[in-house]
Coordinates of C-alpha atoms and ligand atoms in Angstrom, one line a residue:
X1 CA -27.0 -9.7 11.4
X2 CA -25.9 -7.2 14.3
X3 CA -25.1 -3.5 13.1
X4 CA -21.1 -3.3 12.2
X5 CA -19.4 -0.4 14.3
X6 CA -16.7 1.8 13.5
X7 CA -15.4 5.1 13.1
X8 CA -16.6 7.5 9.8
X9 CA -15.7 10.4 8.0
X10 CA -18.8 12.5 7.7
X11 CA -17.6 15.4 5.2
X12 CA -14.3 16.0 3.6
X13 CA -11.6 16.6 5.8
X14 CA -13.3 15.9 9.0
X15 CA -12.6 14.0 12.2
X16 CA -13.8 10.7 12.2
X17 CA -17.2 10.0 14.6
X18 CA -18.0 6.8 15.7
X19 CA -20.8 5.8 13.4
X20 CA -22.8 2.0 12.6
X21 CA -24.4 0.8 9.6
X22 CA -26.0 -1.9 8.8
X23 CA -24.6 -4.7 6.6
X24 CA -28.0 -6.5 5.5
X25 CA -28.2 -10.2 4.3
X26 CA -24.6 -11.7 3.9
X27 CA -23.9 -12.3 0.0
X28 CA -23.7 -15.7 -1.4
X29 CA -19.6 -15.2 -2.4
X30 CA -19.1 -12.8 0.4
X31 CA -17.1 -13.5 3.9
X32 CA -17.5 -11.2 7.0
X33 CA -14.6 -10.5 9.0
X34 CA -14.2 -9.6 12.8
X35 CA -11.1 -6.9 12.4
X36 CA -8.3 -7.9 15.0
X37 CA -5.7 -4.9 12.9
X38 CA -6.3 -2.6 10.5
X39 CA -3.5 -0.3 8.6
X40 CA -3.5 3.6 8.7
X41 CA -2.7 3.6 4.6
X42 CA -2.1 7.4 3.1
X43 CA -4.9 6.7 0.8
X44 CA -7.4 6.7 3.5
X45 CA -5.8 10.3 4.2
X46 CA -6.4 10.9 0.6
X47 CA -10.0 9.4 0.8
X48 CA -10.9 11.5 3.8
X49 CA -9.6 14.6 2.3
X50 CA -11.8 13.6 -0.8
X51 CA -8.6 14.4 -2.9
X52 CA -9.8 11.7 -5.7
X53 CA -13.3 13.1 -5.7
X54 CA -14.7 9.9 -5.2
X55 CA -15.3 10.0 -1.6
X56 CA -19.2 9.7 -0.4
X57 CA -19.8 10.5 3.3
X58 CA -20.3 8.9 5.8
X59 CA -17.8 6.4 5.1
X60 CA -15.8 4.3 7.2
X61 CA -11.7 4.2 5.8
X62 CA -9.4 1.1 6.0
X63 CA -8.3 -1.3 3.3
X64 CA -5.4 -3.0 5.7
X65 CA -7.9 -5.8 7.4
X66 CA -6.6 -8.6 9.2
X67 CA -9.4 -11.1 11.2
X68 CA -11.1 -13.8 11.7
X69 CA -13.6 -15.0 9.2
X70 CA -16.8 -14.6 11.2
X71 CA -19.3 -15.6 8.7
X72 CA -19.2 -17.1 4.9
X73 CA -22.1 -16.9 2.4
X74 CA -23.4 -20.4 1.6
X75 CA -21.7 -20.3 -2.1
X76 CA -18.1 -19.7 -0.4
X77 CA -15.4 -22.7 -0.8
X78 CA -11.9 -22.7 0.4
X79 CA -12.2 -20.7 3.9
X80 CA -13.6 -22.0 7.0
X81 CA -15.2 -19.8 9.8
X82 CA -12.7 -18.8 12.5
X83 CA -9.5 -18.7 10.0
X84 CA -7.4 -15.8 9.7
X85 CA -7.2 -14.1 6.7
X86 CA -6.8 -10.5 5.2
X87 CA -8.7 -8.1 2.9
X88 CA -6.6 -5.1 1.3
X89 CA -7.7 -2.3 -0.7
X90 CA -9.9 -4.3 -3.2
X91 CA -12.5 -6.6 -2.3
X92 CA -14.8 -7.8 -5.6
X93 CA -14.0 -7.8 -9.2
X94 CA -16.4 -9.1 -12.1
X95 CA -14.7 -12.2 -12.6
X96 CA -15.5 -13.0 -15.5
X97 CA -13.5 -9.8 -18.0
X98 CA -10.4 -10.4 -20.1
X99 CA -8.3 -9.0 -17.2
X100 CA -9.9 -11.4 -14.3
X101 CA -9.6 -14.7 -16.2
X102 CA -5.6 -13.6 -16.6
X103 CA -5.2 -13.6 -13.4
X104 CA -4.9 -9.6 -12.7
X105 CA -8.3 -8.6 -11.1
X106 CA -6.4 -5.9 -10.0
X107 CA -7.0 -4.6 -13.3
X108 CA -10.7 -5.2 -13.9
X109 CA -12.9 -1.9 -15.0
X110 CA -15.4 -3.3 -12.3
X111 CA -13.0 -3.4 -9.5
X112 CA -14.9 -2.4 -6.3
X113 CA -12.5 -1.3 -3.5
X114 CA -13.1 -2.0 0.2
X115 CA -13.3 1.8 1.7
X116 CA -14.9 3.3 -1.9
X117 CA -18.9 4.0 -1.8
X118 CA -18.9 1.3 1.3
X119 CA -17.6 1.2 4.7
X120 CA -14.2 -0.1 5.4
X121 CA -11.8 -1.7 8.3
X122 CA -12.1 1.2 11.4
X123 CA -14.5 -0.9 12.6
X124 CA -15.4 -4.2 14.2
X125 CA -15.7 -6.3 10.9
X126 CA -15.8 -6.0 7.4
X127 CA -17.2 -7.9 4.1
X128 CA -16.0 -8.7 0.9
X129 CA -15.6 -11.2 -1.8
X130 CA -14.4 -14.0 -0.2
X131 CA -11.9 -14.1 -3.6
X132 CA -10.4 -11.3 -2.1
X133 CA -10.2 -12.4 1.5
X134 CA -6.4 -13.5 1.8
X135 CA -5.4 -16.6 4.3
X136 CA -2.3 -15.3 6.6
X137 CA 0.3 -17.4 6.7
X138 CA 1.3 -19.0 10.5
X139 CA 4.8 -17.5 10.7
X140 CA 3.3 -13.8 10.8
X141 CA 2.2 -11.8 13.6
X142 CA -1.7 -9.7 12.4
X143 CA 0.2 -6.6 13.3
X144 CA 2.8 -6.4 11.1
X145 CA 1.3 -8.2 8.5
X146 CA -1.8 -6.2 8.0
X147 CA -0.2 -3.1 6.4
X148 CA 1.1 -5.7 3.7
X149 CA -2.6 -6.1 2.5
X150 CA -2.2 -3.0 0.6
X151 CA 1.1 -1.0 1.1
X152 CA 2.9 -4.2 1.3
X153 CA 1.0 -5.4 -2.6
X154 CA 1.4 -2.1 -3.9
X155 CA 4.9 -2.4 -4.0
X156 CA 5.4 -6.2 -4.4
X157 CA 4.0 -5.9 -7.6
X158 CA 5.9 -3.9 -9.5
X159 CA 9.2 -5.2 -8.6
X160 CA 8.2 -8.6 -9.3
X161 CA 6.5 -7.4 -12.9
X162 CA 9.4 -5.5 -13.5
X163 CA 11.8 -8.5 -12.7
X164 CA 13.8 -6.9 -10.2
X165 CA 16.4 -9.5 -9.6
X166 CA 20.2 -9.4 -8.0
X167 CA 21.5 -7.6 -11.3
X168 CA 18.5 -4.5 -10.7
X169 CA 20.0 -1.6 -8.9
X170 CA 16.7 0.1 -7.3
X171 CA 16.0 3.4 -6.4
X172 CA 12.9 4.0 -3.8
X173 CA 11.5 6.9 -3.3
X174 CA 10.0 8.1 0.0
X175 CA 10.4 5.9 3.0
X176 CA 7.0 5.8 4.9
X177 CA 4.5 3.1 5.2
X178 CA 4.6 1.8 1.4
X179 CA 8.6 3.0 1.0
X180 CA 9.8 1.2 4.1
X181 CA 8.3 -2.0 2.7
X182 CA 9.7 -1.5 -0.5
X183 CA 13.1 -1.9 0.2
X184 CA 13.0 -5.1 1.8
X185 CA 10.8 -6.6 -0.9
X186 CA 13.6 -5.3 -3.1
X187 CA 16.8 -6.5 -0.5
X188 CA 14.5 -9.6 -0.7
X189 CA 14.7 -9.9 -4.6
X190 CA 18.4 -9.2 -4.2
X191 CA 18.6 -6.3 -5.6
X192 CA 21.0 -2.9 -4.7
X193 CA 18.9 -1.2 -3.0
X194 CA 18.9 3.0 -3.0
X195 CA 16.5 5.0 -0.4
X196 CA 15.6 8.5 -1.4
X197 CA 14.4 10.3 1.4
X198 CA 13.8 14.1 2.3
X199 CA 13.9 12.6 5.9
X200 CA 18.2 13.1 7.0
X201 CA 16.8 11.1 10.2
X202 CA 15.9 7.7 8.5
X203 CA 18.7 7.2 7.2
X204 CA 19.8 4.4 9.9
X205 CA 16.4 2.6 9.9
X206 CA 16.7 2.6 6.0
X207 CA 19.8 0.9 6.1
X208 CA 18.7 -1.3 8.7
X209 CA 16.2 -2.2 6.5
X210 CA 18.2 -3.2 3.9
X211 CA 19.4 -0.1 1.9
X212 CA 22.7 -0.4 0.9
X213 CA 22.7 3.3 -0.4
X214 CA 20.8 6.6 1.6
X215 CA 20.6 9.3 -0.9
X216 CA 19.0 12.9 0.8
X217 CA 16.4 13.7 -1.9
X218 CA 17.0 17.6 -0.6
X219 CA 20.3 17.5 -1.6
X220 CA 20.9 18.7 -4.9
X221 CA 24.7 17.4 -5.1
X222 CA 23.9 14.4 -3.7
X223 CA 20.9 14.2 -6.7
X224 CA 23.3 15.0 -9.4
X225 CA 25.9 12.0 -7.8
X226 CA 23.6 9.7 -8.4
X227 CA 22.3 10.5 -12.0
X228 CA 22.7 7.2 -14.9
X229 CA 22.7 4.8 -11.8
X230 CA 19.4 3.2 -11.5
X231 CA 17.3 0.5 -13.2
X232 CA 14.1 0.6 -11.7
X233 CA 12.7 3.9 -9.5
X234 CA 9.6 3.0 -7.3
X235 CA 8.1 6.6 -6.1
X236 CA 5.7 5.5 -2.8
X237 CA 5.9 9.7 -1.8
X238 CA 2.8 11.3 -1.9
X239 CA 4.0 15.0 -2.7
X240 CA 5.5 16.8 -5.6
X241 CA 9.1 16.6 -6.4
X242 CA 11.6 17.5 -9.3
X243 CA 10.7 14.1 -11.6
X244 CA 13.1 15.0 -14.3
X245 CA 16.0 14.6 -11.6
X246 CA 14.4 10.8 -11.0
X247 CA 14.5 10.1 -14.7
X248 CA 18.4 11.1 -15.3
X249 CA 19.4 8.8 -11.9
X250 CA 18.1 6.3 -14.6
X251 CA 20.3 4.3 -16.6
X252 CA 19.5 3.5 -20.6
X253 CA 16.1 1.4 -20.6
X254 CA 15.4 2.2 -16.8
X255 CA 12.1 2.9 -15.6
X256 CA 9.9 5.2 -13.2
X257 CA 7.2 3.8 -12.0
X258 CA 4.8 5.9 -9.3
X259 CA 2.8 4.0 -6.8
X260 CA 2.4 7.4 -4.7
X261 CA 0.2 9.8 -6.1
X262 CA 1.5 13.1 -6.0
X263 CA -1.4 16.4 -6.3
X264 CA 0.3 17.4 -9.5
X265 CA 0.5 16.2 -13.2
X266 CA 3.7 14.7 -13.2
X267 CA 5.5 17.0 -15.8
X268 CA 8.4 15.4 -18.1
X269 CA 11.2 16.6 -20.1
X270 CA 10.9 14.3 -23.4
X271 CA 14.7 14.2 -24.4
X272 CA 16.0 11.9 -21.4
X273 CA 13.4 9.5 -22.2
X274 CA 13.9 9.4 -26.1
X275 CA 17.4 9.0 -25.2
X276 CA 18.1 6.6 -23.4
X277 CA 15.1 4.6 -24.3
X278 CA 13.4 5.2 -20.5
X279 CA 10.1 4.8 -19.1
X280 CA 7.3 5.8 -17.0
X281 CA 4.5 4.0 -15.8
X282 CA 2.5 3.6 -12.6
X283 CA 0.9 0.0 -11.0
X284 CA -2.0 -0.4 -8.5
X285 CA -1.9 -2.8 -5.9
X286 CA -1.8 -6.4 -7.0
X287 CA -3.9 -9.5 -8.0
X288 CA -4.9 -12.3 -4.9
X289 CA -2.8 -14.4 -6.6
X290 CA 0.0 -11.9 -6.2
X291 CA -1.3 -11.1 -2.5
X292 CA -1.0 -14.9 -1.7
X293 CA 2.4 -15.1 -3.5
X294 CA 3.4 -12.0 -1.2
X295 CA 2.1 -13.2 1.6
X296 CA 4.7 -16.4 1.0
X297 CA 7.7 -14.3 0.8
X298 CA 7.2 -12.1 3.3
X299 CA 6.8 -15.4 6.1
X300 CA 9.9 -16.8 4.1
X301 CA 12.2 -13.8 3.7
X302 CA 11.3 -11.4 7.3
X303 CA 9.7 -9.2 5.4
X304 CA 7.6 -7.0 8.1
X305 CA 5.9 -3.7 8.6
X306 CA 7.5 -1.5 11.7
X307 CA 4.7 -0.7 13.5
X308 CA 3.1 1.8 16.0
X309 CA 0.5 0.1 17.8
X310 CA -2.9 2.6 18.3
X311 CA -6.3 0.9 20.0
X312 CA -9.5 1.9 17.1
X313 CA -10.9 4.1 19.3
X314 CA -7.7 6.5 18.9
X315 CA -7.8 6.4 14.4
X316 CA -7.5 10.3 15.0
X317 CA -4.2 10.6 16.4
X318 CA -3.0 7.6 14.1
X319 CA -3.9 10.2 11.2
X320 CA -2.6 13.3 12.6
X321 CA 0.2 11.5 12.8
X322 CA 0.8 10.1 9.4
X323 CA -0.2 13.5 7.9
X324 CA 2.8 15.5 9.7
X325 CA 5.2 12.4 8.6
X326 CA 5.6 11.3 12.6
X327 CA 5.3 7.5 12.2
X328 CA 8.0 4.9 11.7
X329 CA 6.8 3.6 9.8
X330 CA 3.0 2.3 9.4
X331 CA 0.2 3.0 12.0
X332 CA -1.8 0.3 12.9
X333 CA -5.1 0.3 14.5
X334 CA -6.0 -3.1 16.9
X335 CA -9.4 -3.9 18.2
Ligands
NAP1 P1 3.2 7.6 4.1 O1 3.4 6.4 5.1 O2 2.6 8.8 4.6 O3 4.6 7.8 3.4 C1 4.8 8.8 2.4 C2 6.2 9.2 2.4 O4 6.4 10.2 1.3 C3 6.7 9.9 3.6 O5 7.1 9.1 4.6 C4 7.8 10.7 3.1 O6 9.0 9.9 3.0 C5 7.4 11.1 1.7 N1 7.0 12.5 1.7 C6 6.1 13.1 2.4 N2 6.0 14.4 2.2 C7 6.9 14.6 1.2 C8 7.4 15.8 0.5 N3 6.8 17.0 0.8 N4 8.3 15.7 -0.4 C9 8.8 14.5 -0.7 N5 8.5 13.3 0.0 C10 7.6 13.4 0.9 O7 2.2 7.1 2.9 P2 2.0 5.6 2.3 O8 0.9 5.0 3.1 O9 3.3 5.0 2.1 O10 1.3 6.0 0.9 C11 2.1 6.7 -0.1 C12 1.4 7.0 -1.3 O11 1.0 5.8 -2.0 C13 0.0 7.7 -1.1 O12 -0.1 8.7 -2.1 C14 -1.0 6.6 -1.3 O13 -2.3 7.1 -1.7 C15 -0.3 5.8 -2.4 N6 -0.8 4.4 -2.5 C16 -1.0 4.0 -3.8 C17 -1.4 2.7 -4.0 C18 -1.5 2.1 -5.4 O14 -2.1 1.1 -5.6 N7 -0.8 2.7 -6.4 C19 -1.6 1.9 -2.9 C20 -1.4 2.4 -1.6 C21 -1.0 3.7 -1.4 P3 10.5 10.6 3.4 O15 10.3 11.1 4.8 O16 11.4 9.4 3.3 O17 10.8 11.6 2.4
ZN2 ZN1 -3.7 1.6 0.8

């Protein structure tokens, strides 16, 4: 097999070098994938940054693959060389655990992710389990499907396992890449739909997107206007904010649940919880079932990343850009 090429991180924090590997024999269960698009996700930010301490260098980021199968392993059933498919931010789990025979393998302790300890989608292609290696429905265009693979299934799943449904009133929190998605997932589950942004200037795309309601999370009057109003809080924002004011915009048996990952324990006043009988939880992406089911909705329903198109060679401005908050709303990289 011919050396993979892409673009690598070579110590935390630093600009990434174009760098190639290579991939050795192709693995019995394994697909390789020639990358048309690949997603600028904030946890690549995160992963570059080595803010989880898991990051080895030099790695390659990118978990939001779309391609072309170029190549199966000979065990591999179901996929055909040349189809289109997508790989997010996992790509292998055991199998064979309580947690993959139920159907979540989003949830198995062996879990291996695309971009962690292994090289991911800046590059020309990519491998994984061919389990995980998602078939792309006609009706969508690579581009605005790709960042689905993982910001898309991030927030998919917890409004479906939370049963958001046209009786939810939804509160989402932080309209980027993840956010922006969120609220049409949830304008797709018919839902009322609340954006919480500390961004005055999206409040017209928000609502374009589906929000009914545009709430400056700044404002500390509009905050308090808001408080016993929500069902179900999704926080996609990747910084630290006032939490306790997110629990009382809950009503009775409403729940938080964080998808973002902010720097800071998240720190709780108990009372508002005891209460009124609240919760907070978090969620991690989503199973391939779930991907597939997503994939679905999204060709049935519009649902669609807004893009800004950058070619591979230019993954350095695409990240400068989603660290000072510049892109509406989810960079995408095209070969
Ligand atoms: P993104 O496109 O950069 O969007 C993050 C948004 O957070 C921003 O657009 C902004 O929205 C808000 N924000 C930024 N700085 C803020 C601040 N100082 N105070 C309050 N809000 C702020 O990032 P993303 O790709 O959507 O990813 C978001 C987070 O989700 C990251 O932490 C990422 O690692 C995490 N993630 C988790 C999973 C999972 O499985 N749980 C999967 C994918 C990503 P406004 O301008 O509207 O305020
Ligand atoms: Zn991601």
């Amino acid at each position: 097999m011919a050396q993979i090429q892409g673009l690598a991180a070579h110590a935390a924090g630093a600009e990434l070098l174009p760098f190639h590997y290579d991939p050795g024999p192709l693995g019995a269960q394994d697909v390789e994938i020639e990358i048309s698009h690949c997603g600028v996700c904030h946890s690549d930010l995160h992963l570059i940054a080595n803010d989880w301490g898991v990051s080895q260098y030099p790695f390659i980021p990118g978990h939001e693959v779309i391609g072309k199968i170029a190549a199966l392993g000979n065990a591999v059933k179901g996929l055909e060389k040349g189809q289109r498919v997508g790989v997010g931010w996992q790509s292998n789990s055991c199998g064979v655990c309580e947690w993959c025979t139920r159907g979540l393998e989003n949830l198995c302790p062996a879990a291996e992710a695309t971009c962690v300890r292994r090289h991911g989608g800046y590059a020309d292609r990519v491998r994984g389990n061919a389990r995980f290696a998602i078939p792309i429905p006609e009706a969508l265009e690579s581009e605005n499907a790709a960042p689905l693979l993982c910001g898309g299934i991030t927030v998919y799943n917890p409004l479906r396992t939370h049963d958001v449904n046209p009786a939810s009133r939804v509160g989402i929190v932080g309209i980027g890449g993840l956010g922006h998605m969120a609220i049409q997932f949830a304008r797709a589950f018919g839902a009322e739909v609340t954006a919480f942004s500390t961004s005055a200037s999206k409040e017209k795309e928000a609502r374009d997107l589906g929000a009914h309601r545009f709430v400056n999370s700044r404002e500390t009057k509009a905050m308090k206007e808001v408080a016993g109003t929500m069902d179900f809080i999704l926080n996609t924002a990747n910084a630290d904010q006032d939490w306790n004011t997110y629990v009382q915009a809950l009503r009775p048996t409403g729940t938080l649940c964080f998808v973002g990952v902010p720097p800071s324990p998240v720190s709780l006043a108990a009372f508002p919880l005891i209460s009124g009988m609240r919760s907070v939880c978090g969620s991690p992406i989503g199973s391939p079932h779930m991907l597939r089911e997503m994939m679905d909705v999204a060709a049935r329903h519009g649902v669609k990343a807004t893009t800004e198109s950058f070619p591979m060679a230019k993954a350095n401005e695409a990240i400068e850009k989603v660290k000072k908050n510049k892109v509406r709303y989810r960079a995408v990289l095209a070969n």
